[in-house]
């Protein structure tokens, strides 16, 4: 069982997440904090990392509480421990990241400078919370990003950037219905908020309606031409449906803007291959490899592209390479 001191800290984490101390379960394997979204934060106490056997037991027990897990521990994980979590697709917040989380939640002191002239404390605090939310998102931890977006909304109800961030985090966690609620609330306040509209379009794809998603993103692009994020998602939607002809000029423009990006050259090679331009496709593939495209990145990219179906008619191209 966890020590009283560690239990108290996890209960403070629960409070910072907007939950009660009663949400924390102290079990022999570890501490479990389950949220209403079904996310289970799995806390392991100790200055030494858990062994593989204990980590497997911890994960098995945690899955009885919910499917979406995050492992947290003050101790850094070993290489094999990280490999196990990567195989299980369970994100981790351990070692220095755990310390940073405790600081971010205001449960440990951090060095802060004086506010710039003319900046209100509440506005400064809101900016800091949003920066933390985006920081955890960028580390591939939407479950933690969500907690900070919700914290921002408690500080400023109706704050649309936090609504959109929470919607994106929930979408990444596989909860489209809850995500839709945040996007819809943001659009009630600002009907032409493009990132909320983009979020709703992406939810169509998550629900198995790629054509609806493409229409929504295409309409959004027509309303906001030149918005880089919208264009990136338009390219993804077009390539995902094998719409190589329409995708090609967008990809070409992206490559022109970032000529040293190996991933963009890889996408261009797939577009060219989808249009039957094999020689040009191979040239772009070789260039992507020279710029640093790895086999892992190729595998990920091909998984997001359409595969040929025997006997299926593809008027706009088939498997590119």
PDB file of C-alpha atoms in Angstrom:
ATOM      1  CA  UNK A   1       0.000   0.000   0.000  1.00  0.00           C
ATOM      2  CA  UNK A   2       1.133   3.555  -0.654  1.00  0.00           C
ATOM      3  CA  UNK A   3       2.428   5.766   2.159  1.00  0.00           C
ATOM      4  CA  UNK A   4       0.182   8.405   3.685  1.00  0.00           C
ATOM      5  CA  UNK A   5       2.411  11.123   2.256  1.00  0.00           C
ATOM      6  CA  UNK A   6       2.093   9.809  -1.295  1.00  0.00           C
ATOM      7  CA  UNK A   7      -1.656   9.273  -0.919  1.00  0.00           C
ATOM      8  CA  UNK A   8      -1.970  12.884   0.238  1.00  0.00           C
ATOM      9  CA  UNK A   9      -0.053  14.092  -2.811  1.00  0.00           C
ATOM     10  CA  UNK A  10      -2.234  12.083  -5.210  1.00  0.00           C
ATOM     11  CA  UNK A  11      -5.334  13.421  -3.460  1.00  0.00           C
ATOM     12  CA  UNK A  12      -3.962  16.922  -4.073  1.00  0.00           C
ATOM     13  CA  UNK A  13      -3.519  15.991  -7.748  1.00  0.00           C
ATOM     14  CA  UNK A  14      -7.145  14.865  -7.800  1.00  0.00           C
ATOM     15  CA  UNK A  15      -8.194  18.223  -6.366  1.00  0.00           C
ATOM     16  CA  UNK A  16      -6.172  20.080  -8.978  1.00  0.00           C
ATOM     17  CA  UNK A  17      -7.949  17.982 -11.628  1.00  0.00           C
ATOM     18  CA  UNK A  18     -11.304  19.136 -10.230  1.00  0.00           C
ATOM     19  CA  UNK A  19     -11.979  15.781  -8.542  1.00  0.00           C
ATOM     20  CA  UNK A  20     -12.472  14.794  -4.915  1.00  0.00           C
ATOM     21  CA  UNK A  21     -10.054  12.876  -2.720  1.00  0.00           C
ATOM     22  CA  UNK A  22     -12.586  10.026  -2.718  1.00  0.00           C
ATOM     23  CA  UNK A  23     -11.796   9.452  -6.409  1.00  0.00           C
ATOM     24  CA  UNK A  24      -8.400   8.023  -5.370  1.00  0.00           C
ATOM     25  CA  UNK A  25      -8.287   4.249  -4.782  1.00  0.00           C
ATOM     26  CA  UNK A  26      -5.417   2.943  -2.687  1.00  0.00           C
ATOM     27  CA  UNK A  27      -4.793  -0.632  -3.819  1.00  0.00           C
ATOM     28  CA  UNK A  28      -1.876  -3.009  -3.128  1.00  0.00           C
ATOM     29  CA  UNK A  29      -0.643  -2.584  -6.713  1.00  0.00           C
ATOM     30  CA  UNK A  30      -0.744   1.222  -6.686  1.00  0.00           C
ATOM     31  CA  UNK A  31      -2.993   4.270  -6.540  1.00  0.00           C
ATOM     32  CA  UNK A  32      -5.742   4.688  -9.146  1.00  0.00           C
ATOM     33  CA  UNK A  33      -7.422   7.973 -10.007  1.00  0.00           C
ATOM     34  CA  UNK A  34     -10.342   7.515 -12.402  1.00  0.00           C
ATOM     35  CA  UNK A  35     -12.056  10.441 -14.113  1.00  0.00           C
ATOM     36  CA  UNK A  36     -15.557  10.688 -15.550  1.00  0.00           C
ATOM     37  CA  UNK A  37     -14.050  10.340 -19.040  1.00  0.00           C
ATOM     38  CA  UNK A  38     -12.866   6.859 -18.075  1.00  0.00           C
ATOM     39  CA  UNK A  39      -9.187   7.861 -17.931  1.00  0.00           C
ATOM     40  CA  UNK A  40      -7.287   6.045 -15.197  1.00  0.00           C
ATOM     41  CA  UNK A  41      -4.173   7.718 -13.782  1.00  0.00           C
ATOM     42  CA  UNK A  42      -1.994   4.961 -12.347  1.00  0.00           C
ATOM     43  CA  UNK A  43       0.408   6.184  -9.640  1.00  0.00           C
ATOM     44  CA  UNK A  44       3.457   4.188  -8.552  1.00  0.00           C
ATOM     45  CA  UNK A  45       5.294   5.321  -5.443  1.00  0.00           C
ATOM     46  CA  UNK A  46       8.994   5.011  -4.834  1.00  0.00           C
ATOM     47  CA  UNK A  47      12.402   6.427  -5.634  1.00  0.00           C
ATOM     48  CA  UNK A  48      13.224   3.296  -7.645  1.00  0.00           C
ATOM     49  CA  UNK A  49      11.465   2.366 -10.896  1.00  0.00           C
ATOM     50  CA  UNK A  50       9.013  -0.539 -10.848  1.00  0.00           C
ATOM     51  CA  UNK A  51      10.294  -3.867 -12.140  1.00  0.00           C
ATOM     52  CA  UNK A  52       8.769  -5.344 -15.271  1.00  0.00           C
ATOM     53  CA  UNK A  53       6.777  -7.950 -13.376  1.00  0.00           C
ATOM     54  CA  UNK A  54       5.274  -5.347 -11.078  1.00  0.00           C
ATOM     55  CA  UNK A  55       4.601  -3.007 -14.010  1.00  0.00           C
ATOM     56  CA  UNK A  56       2.693  -5.764 -15.842  1.00  0.00           C
ATOM     57  CA  UNK A  57       0.661  -6.454 -12.695  1.00  0.00           C
ATOM     58  CA  UNK A  58      -0.005  -2.746 -12.272  1.00  0.00           C
ATOM     59  CA  UNK A  59      -1.278  -2.406 -15.854  1.00  0.00           C
ATOM     60  CA  UNK A  60      -3.457  -5.509 -15.604  1.00  0.00           C
ATOM     61  CA  UNK A  61      -5.048  -4.230 -12.393  1.00  0.00           C
ATOM     62  CA  UNK A  62      -5.498  -0.721 -13.815  1.00  0.00           C
ATOM     63  CA  UNK A  63      -7.331  -2.061 -16.875  1.00  0.00           C
ATOM     64  CA  UNK A  64     -10.016  -3.315 -14.506  1.00  0.00           C
ATOM     65  CA  UNK A  65     -10.689   0.368 -13.766  1.00  0.00           C
ATOM     66  CA  UNK A  66     -10.667   1.623 -17.378  1.00  0.00           C
ATOM     67  CA  UNK A  67      -9.054   1.243 -20.786  1.00  0.00           C
ATOM     68  CA  UNK A  68      -7.384   4.653 -21.156  1.00  0.00           C
ATOM     69  CA  UNK A  69      -4.361   4.626 -18.850  1.00  0.00           C
ATOM     70  CA  UNK A  70      -1.565   7.015 -17.897  1.00  0.00           C
ATOM     71  CA  UNK A  71       1.270   5.779 -15.648  1.00  0.00           C
ATOM     72  CA  UNK A  72       2.776   8.309 -13.239  1.00  0.00           C
ATOM     73  CA  UNK A  73       5.729   7.857 -10.918  1.00  0.00           C
ATOM     74  CA  UNK A  74       8.330  10.053  -9.202  1.00  0.00           C
ATOM     75  CA  UNK A  75      10.931   7.478 -10.275  1.00  0.00           C
ATOM     76  CA  UNK A  76      12.125   7.380 -13.893  1.00  0.00           C
ATOM     77  CA  UNK A  77      11.336   4.209 -15.803  1.00  0.00           C
ATOM     78  CA  UNK A  78      13.997   1.840 -17.070  1.00  0.00           C
ATOM     79  CA  UNK A  79      14.434   1.201 -20.795  1.00  0.00           C
ATOM     80  CA  UNK A  80      12.516  -2.117 -20.667  1.00  0.00           C
ATOM     81  CA  UNK A  81       9.739  -0.422 -18.684  1.00  0.00           C
ATOM     82  CA  UNK A  82       9.359   2.261 -21.346  1.00  0.00           C
ATOM     83  CA  UNK A  83       9.370  -0.386 -24.055  1.00  0.00           C
ATOM     84  CA  UNK A  84       6.570  -2.271 -22.281  1.00  0.00           C
ATOM     85  CA  UNK A  85       4.433   0.870 -21.993  1.00  0.00           C
ATOM     86  CA  UNK A  86       5.122   1.728 -25.628  1.00  0.00           C
ATOM     87  CA  UNK A  87       3.964  -1.750 -26.664  1.00  0.00           C
ATOM     88  CA  UNK A  88       0.829  -1.338 -24.537  1.00  0.00           C
ATOM     89  CA  UNK A  89       0.356   2.211 -25.874  1.00  0.00           C
ATOM     90  CA  UNK A  90       0.233   3.611 -22.365  1.00  0.00           C
ATOM     91  CA  UNK A  91       1.763   7.095 -21.950  1.00  0.00           C
ATOM     92  CA  UNK A  92       3.947   7.741 -18.925  1.00  0.00           C
ATOM     93  CA  UNK A  93       4.785  10.725 -16.755  1.00  0.00           C
ATOM     94  CA  UNK A  94       7.784   9.675 -14.706  1.00  0.00           C
ATOM     95  CA  UNK A  95      10.931  11.101 -13.192  1.00  0.00           C
ATOM     96  CA  UNK A  96      11.485  14.725 -14.175  1.00  0.00           C
ATOM     97  CA  UNK A  97       8.180  14.868 -16.042  1.00  0.00           C
ATOM     98  CA  UNK A  98       6.360  13.867 -12.862  1.00  0.00           C
ATOM     99  CA  UNK A  99       8.106  16.633 -10.934  1.00  0.00           C
ATOM    100  CA  UNK A 100       7.159  19.100 -13.676  1.00  0.00           C
ATOM    101  CA  UNK A 101       3.509  18.000 -13.503  1.00  0.00           C
ATOM    102  CA  UNK A 102       3.421  18.580  -9.735  1.00  0.00           C
ATOM    103  CA  UNK A 103       4.889  22.045 -10.288  1.00  0.00           C
ATOM    104  CA  UNK A 104       2.445  22.780 -13.131  1.00  0.00           C
ATOM    105  CA  UNK A 105      -0.468  21.849 -10.894  1.00  0.00           C
ATOM    106  CA  UNK A 106       0.700  24.312  -8.275  1.00  0.00           C
ATOM    107  CA  UNK A 107       1.494  21.562  -5.762  1.00  0.00           C
ATOM    108  CA  UNK A 108       5.193  22.443  -5.555  1.00  0.00           C
ATOM    109  CA  UNK A 109       6.896  25.847  -5.751  1.00  0.00           C
ATOM    110  CA  UNK A 110       8.405  27.187  -8.952  1.00  0.00           C
ATOM    111  CA  UNK A 111      10.465  30.260  -9.624  1.00  0.00           C
ATOM    112  CA  UNK A 112       8.329  33.050 -11.042  1.00  0.00           C
ATOM    113  CA  UNK A 113       9.341  36.499 -12.121  1.00  0.00           C
ATOM    114  CA  UNK A 114       7.445  39.753 -11.846  1.00  0.00           C
ATOM    115  CA  UNK A 115       4.514  40.241 -14.201  1.00  0.00           C
ATOM    116  CA  UNK A 116       5.115  42.509 -17.209  1.00  0.00           C
ATOM    117  CA  UNK A 117       3.627  46.005 -16.813  1.00  0.00           C
ATOM    118  CA  UNK A 118      -0.079  46.155 -17.601  1.00  0.00           C
ATOM    119  CA  UNK A 119      -0.675  42.403 -17.336  1.00  0.00           C
ATOM    120  CA  UNK A 120      -3.506  41.349 -15.037  1.00  0.00           C
ATOM    121  CA  UNK A 121      -2.720  38.384 -12.736  1.00  0.00           C
ATOM    122  CA  UNK A 122      -5.758  36.419 -13.963  1.00  0.00           C
ATOM    123  CA  UNK A 123      -4.804  36.886 -17.619  1.00  0.00           C
ATOM    124  CA  UNK A 124      -1.232  35.841 -16.853  1.00  0.00           C
ATOM    125  CA  UNK A 125      -2.448  32.761 -14.981  1.00  0.00           C
ATOM    126  CA  UNK A 126      -4.750  31.811 -17.867  1.00  0.00           C
ATOM    127  CA  UNK A 127      -1.902  32.108 -20.363  1.00  0.00           C
ATOM    128  CA  UNK A 128       0.280  29.898 -18.172  1.00  0.00           C
ATOM    129  CA  UNK A 129      -2.433  27.227 -17.854  1.00  0.00           C
ATOM    130  CA  UNK A 130      -3.018  27.180 -21.621  1.00  0.00           C
ATOM    131  CA  UNK A 131       0.716  26.953 -22.257  1.00  0.00           C
ATOM    132  CA  UNK A 132       0.891  23.969 -19.904  1.00  0.00           C
ATOM    133  CA  UNK A 133      -2.062  22.299 -21.612  1.00  0.00           C
ATOM    134  CA  UNK A 134      -0.411  22.644 -25.022  1.00  0.00           C
ATOM    135  CA  UNK A 135       2.902  21.517 -23.590  1.00  0.00           C
ATOM    136  CA  UNK A 136       1.450  18.208 -22.344  1.00  0.00           C
ATOM    137  CA  UNK A 137      -0.439  17.813 -25.625  1.00  0.00           C
ATOM    138  CA  UNK A 138       2.825  18.212 -27.538  1.00  0.00           C
ATOM    139  CA  UNK A 139       4.293  15.385 -25.440  1.00  0.00           C
ATOM    140  CA  UNK A 140       1.510  13.098 -26.620  1.00  0.00           C
ATOM    141  CA  UNK A 141      -0.409  13.235 -23.340  1.00  0.00           C
ATOM    142  CA  UNK A 142      -3.903  14.534 -24.217  1.00  0.00           C
ATOM    143  CA  UNK A 143      -5.239  13.105 -20.947  1.00  0.00           C
ATOM    144  CA  UNK A 144      -3.101  15.628 -19.060  1.00  0.00           C
ATOM    145  CA  UNK A 145      -3.668  18.399 -21.591  1.00  0.00           C
ATOM    146  CA  UNK A 146      -7.395  17.960 -20.991  1.00  0.00           C
ATOM    147  CA  UNK A 147      -6.990  18.538 -17.263  1.00  0.00           C
ATOM    148  CA  UNK A 148      -5.326  21.926 -17.878  1.00  0.00           C
ATOM    149  CA  UNK A 149      -7.894  22.980 -20.480  1.00  0.00           C
ATOM    150  CA  UNK A 150     -10.569  22.201 -17.900  1.00  0.00           C
ATOM    151  CA  UNK A 151      -8.604  24.178 -15.317  1.00  0.00           C
ATOM    152  CA  UNK A 152      -8.573  27.136 -17.724  1.00  0.00           C
ATOM    153  CA  UNK A 153     -12.346  26.841 -18.141  1.00  0.00           C
ATOM    154  CA  UNK A 154     -12.834  26.873 -14.375  1.00  0.00           C
ATOM    155  CA  UNK A 155     -10.806  30.082 -14.266  1.00  0.00           C
ATOM    156  CA  UNK A 156     -12.620  31.618 -17.252  1.00  0.00           C
ATOM    157  CA  UNK A 157     -15.871  29.856 -18.212  1.00  0.00           C
ATOM    158  CA  UNK A 158     -16.685  30.216 -21.896  1.00  0.00           C
ATOM    159  CA  UNK A 159     -13.029  30.648 -22.940  1.00  0.00           C
ATOM    160  CA  UNK A 160     -13.172  29.278 -26.481  1.00  0.00           C
ATOM    161  CA  UNK A 161      -9.467  28.361 -26.940  1.00  0.00           C
ATOM    162  CA  UNK A 162      -9.778  26.082 -23.887  1.00  0.00           C
ATOM    163  CA  UNK A 163     -13.028  24.613 -25.259  1.00  0.00           C
ATOM    164  CA  UNK A 164     -11.365  23.762 -28.561  1.00  0.00           C
ATOM    165  CA  UNK A 165      -8.313  22.362 -26.772  1.00  0.00           C
ATOM    166  CA  UNK A 166     -10.516  20.167 -24.582  1.00  0.00           C
ATOM    167  CA  UNK A 167     -12.410  18.978 -27.663  1.00  0.00           C
ATOM    168  CA  UNK A 168      -9.178  18.079 -29.447  1.00  0.00           C
ATOM    169  CA  UNK A 169      -7.896  16.241 -26.362  1.00  0.00           C
ATOM    170  CA  UNK A 170     -11.118  14.238 -26.004  1.00  0.00           C
ATOM    171  CA  UNK A 171     -11.067  13.392 -29.711  1.00  0.00           C
ATOM    172  CA  UNK A 172      -7.512  12.093 -29.295  1.00  0.00           C
ATOM    173  CA  UNK A 173      -8.736  10.004 -26.352  1.00  0.00           C
ATOM    174  CA  UNK A 174     -11.418   8.399 -28.536  1.00  0.00           C
ATOM    175  CA  UNK A 175     -14.404  10.210 -27.015  1.00  0.00           C
ATOM    176  CA  UNK A 176     -16.095  11.911 -29.992  1.00  0.00           C
ATOM    177  CA  UNK A 177     -19.424  12.625 -28.280  1.00  0.00           C
ATOM    178  CA  UNK A 178     -17.821  14.567 -25.434  1.00  0.00           C
ATOM    179  CA  UNK A 179     -15.474  16.283 -27.889  1.00  0.00           C
ATOM    180  CA  UNK A 180     -18.425  17.373 -30.018  1.00  0.00           C
ATOM    181  CA  UNK A 181     -19.978  19.046 -26.980  1.00  0.00           C
ATOM    182  CA  UNK A 182     -16.940  21.291 -26.487  1.00  0.00           C
ATOM    183  CA  UNK A 183     -16.695  22.179 -30.182  1.00  0.00           C
ATOM    184  CA  UNK A 184     -20.417  22.980 -30.307  1.00  0.00           C
ATOM    185  CA  UNK A 185     -20.146  25.245 -27.246  1.00  0.00           C
ATOM    186  CA  UNK A 186     -17.240  27.099 -28.840  1.00  0.00           C
ATOM    187  CA  UNK A 187     -19.222  27.608 -32.053  1.00  0.00           C
ATOM    188  CA  UNK A 188     -22.201  28.942 -30.122  1.00  0.00           C
ATOM    189  CA  UNK A 189     -19.956  31.751 -28.918  1.00  0.00           C
ATOM    190  CA  UNK A 190     -18.136  32.222 -32.244  1.00  0.00           C
ATOM    191  CA  UNK A 191     -20.005  30.601 -35.182  1.00  0.00           C
ATOM    192  CA  UNK A 192     -17.072  30.976 -37.603  1.00  0.00           C
ATOM    193  CA  UNK A 193     -14.354  29.662 -35.286  1.00  0.00           C
ATOM    194  CA  UNK A 194     -12.373  27.650 -37.834  1.00  0.00           C
ATOM    195  CA  UNK A 195     -10.538  25.351 -35.407  1.00  0.00           C
ATOM    196  CA  UNK A 196     -13.825  24.287 -33.792  1.00  0.00           C
ATOM    197  CA  UNK A 197     -15.316  23.604 -37.232  1.00  0.00           C
ATOM    198  CA  UNK A 198     -12.196  21.628 -38.102  1.00  0.00           C
ATOM    199  CA  UNK A 199     -12.627  19.614 -34.907  1.00  0.00           C
ATOM    200  CA  UNK A 200     -16.201  18.699 -35.852  1.00  0.00           C
ATOM    201  CA  UNK A 201     -15.107  17.671 -39.357  1.00  0.00           C
ATOM    202  CA  UNK A 202     -12.367  15.442 -37.947  1.00  0.00           C
ATOM    203  CA  UNK A 203     -14.904  13.784 -35.672  1.00  0.00           C
ATOM    204  CA  UNK A 204     -16.777  12.624 -38.797  1.00  0.00           C
ATOM    205  CA  UNK A 205     -13.671  10.702 -39.832  1.00  0.00           C
ATOM    206  CA  UNK A 206     -13.332   9.243 -36.338  1.00  0.00           C
ATOM    207  CA  UNK A 207     -16.924   8.020 -36.588  1.00  0.00           C
ATOM    208  CA  UNK A 208     -16.229   6.286 -39.891  1.00  0.00           C
ATOM    209  CA  UNK A 209     -17.542   8.959 -42.284  1.00  0.00           C
ATOM    210  CA  UNK A 210     -14.438  10.098 -44.228  1.00  0.00           C
ATOM    211  CA  UNK A 211     -16.434  11.646 -47.084  1.00  0.00           C
ATOM    212  CA  UNK A 212     -18.343  13.855 -44.641  1.00  0.00           C
ATOM    213  CA  UNK A 213     -15.065  14.785 -43.001  1.00  0.00           C
ATOM    214  CA  UNK A 214     -13.565  15.727 -46.361  1.00  0.00           C
ATOM    215  CA  UNK A 215     -16.576  17.887 -47.250  1.00  0.00           C
ATOM    216  CA  UNK A 216     -16.368  19.728 -43.948  1.00  0.00           C
ATOM    217  CA  UNK A 217     -12.628  20.358 -44.276  1.00  0.00           C
ATOM    218  CA  UNK A 218     -12.950  21.331 -47.946  1.00  0.00           C
ATOM    219  CA  UNK A 219     -15.685  23.847 -47.083  1.00  0.00           C
ATOM    220  CA  UNK A 220     -13.516  25.176 -44.277  1.00  0.00           C
ATOM    221  CA  UNK A 221     -10.560  25.590 -46.639  1.00  0.00           C
ATOM    222  CA  UNK A 222     -12.726  27.521 -49.092  1.00  0.00           C
ATOM    223  CA  UNK A 223     -13.781  29.821 -46.238  1.00  0.00           C
ATOM    224  CA  UNK A 224     -10.240  30.187 -44.843  1.00  0.00           C
ATOM    225  CA  UNK A 225      -7.824  29.760 -47.770  1.00  0.00           C
ATOM    226  CA  UNK A 226      -4.218  29.876 -46.695  1.00  0.00           C
ATOM    227  CA  UNK A 227      -4.754  28.602 -43.137  1.00  0.00           C
ATOM    228  CA  UNK A 228      -1.846  26.107 -42.776  1.00  0.00           C
ATOM    229  CA  UNK A 229      -3.521  23.803 -40.241  1.00  0.00           C
ATOM    230  CA  UNK A 230      -6.677  23.503 -42.336  1.00  0.00           C
ATOM    231  CA  UNK A 231      -4.599  22.779 -45.414  1.00  0.00           C
ATOM    232  CA  UNK A 232      -2.641  20.058 -43.640  1.00  0.00           C
ATOM    233  CA  UNK A 233      -5.864  18.306 -42.619  1.00  0.00           C
ATOM    234  CA  UNK A 234      -7.291  18.769 -46.123  1.00  0.00           C
ATOM    235  CA  UNK A 235      -4.253  16.999 -47.576  1.00  0.00           C
ATOM    236  CA  UNK A 236      -4.624  14.192 -45.034  1.00  0.00           C
ATOM    237  CA  UNK A 237      -8.325  13.760 -45.858  1.00  0.00           C
ATOM    238  CA  UNK A 238      -7.758  13.861 -49.630  1.00  0.00           C
ATOM    239  CA  UNK A 239      -4.889  11.368 -49.539  1.00  0.00           C
ATOM    240  CA  UNK A 240      -6.811   9.121 -47.180  1.00  0.00           C
ATOM    241  CA  UNK A 241      -9.537   8.814 -49.830  1.00  0.00           C
ATOM    242  CA  UNK A 242      -7.167   8.524 -52.786  1.00  0.00           C
ATOM    243  CA  UNK A 243      -8.111  11.944 -54.154  1.00  0.00           C
ATOM    244  CA  UNK A 244      -4.611  12.330 -55.576  1.00  0.00           C
ATOM    245  CA  UNK A 245      -5.441  14.869 -58.292  1.00  0.00           C
ATOM    246  CA  UNK A 246      -6.941  17.363 -55.854  1.00  0.00           C
ATOM    247  CA  UNK A 247      -4.260  16.706 -53.234  1.00  0.00           C
ATOM    248  CA  UNK A 248      -1.265  17.153 -55.535  1.00  0.00           C
ATOM    249  CA  UNK A 249      -1.225  20.986 -55.868  1.00  0.00           C
ATOM    250  CA  UNK A 250      -1.642  21.369 -52.099  1.00  0.00           C
ATOM    251  CA  UNK A 251       1.220  18.977 -51.390  1.00  0.00           C
ATOM    252  CA  UNK A 252       3.385  20.655 -54.030  1.00  0.00           C
ATOM    253  CA  UNK A 253       2.823  24.036 -52.367  1.00  0.00           C
ATOM    254  CA  UNK A 254       3.687  22.580 -48.964  1.00  0.00           C
ATOM    255  CA  UNK A 255       6.920  21.106 -50.326  1.00  0.00           C
ATOM    256  CA  UNK A 256       7.771  24.427 -51.964  1.00  0.00           C
ATOM    257  CA  UNK A 257       7.327  26.174 -48.604  1.00  0.00           C
ATOM    258  CA  UNK A 258       9.395  23.554 -46.687  1.00  0.00           C
ATOM    259  CA  UNK A 259      11.776  21.947 -49.209  1.00  0.00           C
ATOM    260  CA  UNK A 260      13.884  20.208 -46.536  1.00  0.00           C
ATOM    261  CA  UNK A 261      10.973  18.365 -44.898  1.00  0.00           C
ATOM    262  CA  UNK A 262      11.369  14.632 -45.638  1.00  0.00           C
ATOM    263  CA  UNK A 263       7.786  13.800 -44.636  1.00  0.00           C
ATOM    264  CA  UNK A 264       6.336  16.220 -47.194  1.00  0.00           C
ATOM    265  CA  UNK A 265       8.497  14.753 -49.957  1.00  0.00           C
ATOM    266  CA  UNK A 266       7.248  11.312 -48.900  1.00  0.00           C
ATOM    267  CA  UNK A 267       3.624  12.455 -49.179  1.00  0.00           C
ATOM    268  CA  UNK A 268       4.392  13.971 -52.566  1.00  0.00           C
ATOM    269  CA  UNK A 269       5.877  10.666 -53.721  1.00  0.00           C
ATOM    270  CA  UNK A 270       2.691   8.858 -52.720  1.00  0.00           C
ATOM    271  CA  UNK A 271       0.525  11.428 -54.489  1.00  0.00           C
ATOM    272  CA  UNK A 272       2.565  11.140 -57.670  1.00  0.00           C
ATOM    273  CA  UNK A 273       2.465   7.367 -57.470  1.00  0.00           C
ATOM    274  CA  UNK A 274      -1.296   7.493 -56.989  1.00  0.00           C
ATOM    275  CA  UNK A 275      -1.567   9.475 -60.219  1.00  0.00           C
ATOM    276  CA  UNK A 276       0.521   6.882 -62.058  1.00  0.00           C
ATOM    277  CA  UNK A 277       3.604   9.103 -62.309  1.00  0.00           C
ATOM    278  CA  UNK A 278       5.934   6.378 -61.098  1.00  0.00           C
ATOM    279  CA  UNK A 279       9.250   7.873 -62.207  1.00  0.00           C
ATOM    280  CA  UNK A 280       8.572  11.169 -60.401  1.00  0.00           C
ATOM    281  CA  UNK A 281       7.252   9.281 -57.381  1.00  0.00           C
ATOM    282  CA  UNK A 282      10.453   7.253 -57.057  1.00  0.00           C
ATOM    283  CA  UNK A 283      12.520  10.415 -57.372  1.00  0.00           C
ATOM    284  CA  UNK A 284      10.615  12.045 -54.505  1.00  0.00           C
ATOM    285  CA  UNK A 285      10.850   8.862 -52.438  1.00  0.00           C
ATOM    286  CA  UNK A 286      14.647   8.801 -52.814  1.00  0.00           C
ATOM    287  CA  UNK A 287      14.839  12.494 -51.908  1.00  0.00           C
ATOM    288  CA  UNK A 288      12.678  11.916 -48.814  1.00  0.00           C
ATOM    289  CA  UNK A 289      15.036   9.129 -47.706  1.00  0.00           C
ATOM    290  CA  UNK A 290      18.098  11.307 -48.226  1.00  0.00           C
ATOM    291  CA  UNK A 291      16.495  14.038 -46.121  1.00  0.00           C
ATOM    292  CA  UNK A 292      15.929  11.618 -43.237  1.00  0.00           C
ATOM    293  CA  UNK A 293      12.659   9.751 -43.809  1.00  0.00           C
ATOM    294  CA  UNK A 294      12.865   6.599 -41.692  1.00  0.00           C
ATOM    295  CA  UNK A 295      11.198   3.237 -42.247  1.00  0.00           C
ATOM    296  CA  UNK A 296       9.079   3.834 -39.157  1.00  0.00           C
ATOM    297  CA  UNK A 297       7.790   7.098 -40.655  1.00  0.00           C
ATOM    298  CA  UNK A 298       7.146   5.371 -43.992  1.00  0.00           C
ATOM    299  CA  UNK A 299       5.150   2.668 -42.244  1.00  0.00           C
ATOM    300  CA  UNK A 300       3.054   5.249 -40.383  1.00  0.00           C
ATOM    301  CA  UNK A 301       2.450   7.218 -43.568  1.00  0.00           C
ATOM    302  CA  UNK A 302       1.399   4.192 -45.612  1.00  0.00           C
ATOM    303  CA  UNK A 303      -1.056   3.133 -42.888  1.00  0.00           C
ATOM    304  CA  UNK A 304      -2.885   6.441 -43.338  1.00  0.00           C
ATOM    305  CA  UNK A 305      -3.102   6.023 -47.127  1.00  0.00           C
ATOM    306  CA  UNK A 306      -5.703   3.946 -49.015  1.00  0.00           C
ATOM    307  CA  UNK A 307      -4.732   0.424 -49.982  1.00  0.00           C
ATOM    308  CA  UNK A 308      -5.843  -1.062 -53.318  1.00  0.00           C
ATOM    309  CA  UNK A 309      -8.857  -3.363 -53.232  1.00  0.00           C
ATOM    310  CA  UNK A 310      -8.806  -6.159 -55.874  1.00  0.00           C
ATOM    311  CA  UNK A 311     -11.483  -5.521 -58.477  1.00  0.00           C
ATOM    312  CA  UNK A 312     -12.342  -2.089 -57.054  1.00  0.00           C
ATOM    313  CA  UNK A 313     -12.627   0.743 -59.541  1.00  0.00           C
ATOM    314  CA  UNK A 314     -10.465   3.708 -58.602  1.00  0.00           C
ATOM    315  CA  UNK A 315     -10.990   6.535 -61.050  1.00  0.00           C
ATOM    316  CA  UNK A 316      -8.706   8.823 -59.005  1.00  0.00           C
ATOM    317  CA  UNK A 317      -5.794   6.508 -58.415  1.00  0.00           C
ATOM    318  CA  UNK A 318      -4.919   3.438 -56.425  1.00  0.00           C
ATOM    319  CA  UNK A 319      -2.038   2.434 -54.252  1.00  0.00           C
ATOM    320  CA  UNK A 320       0.749   4.888 -55.088  1.00  0.00           C
ATOM    321  CA  UNK A 321       3.866   2.728 -54.824  1.00  0.00           C
TER     322      UNK A 321
END
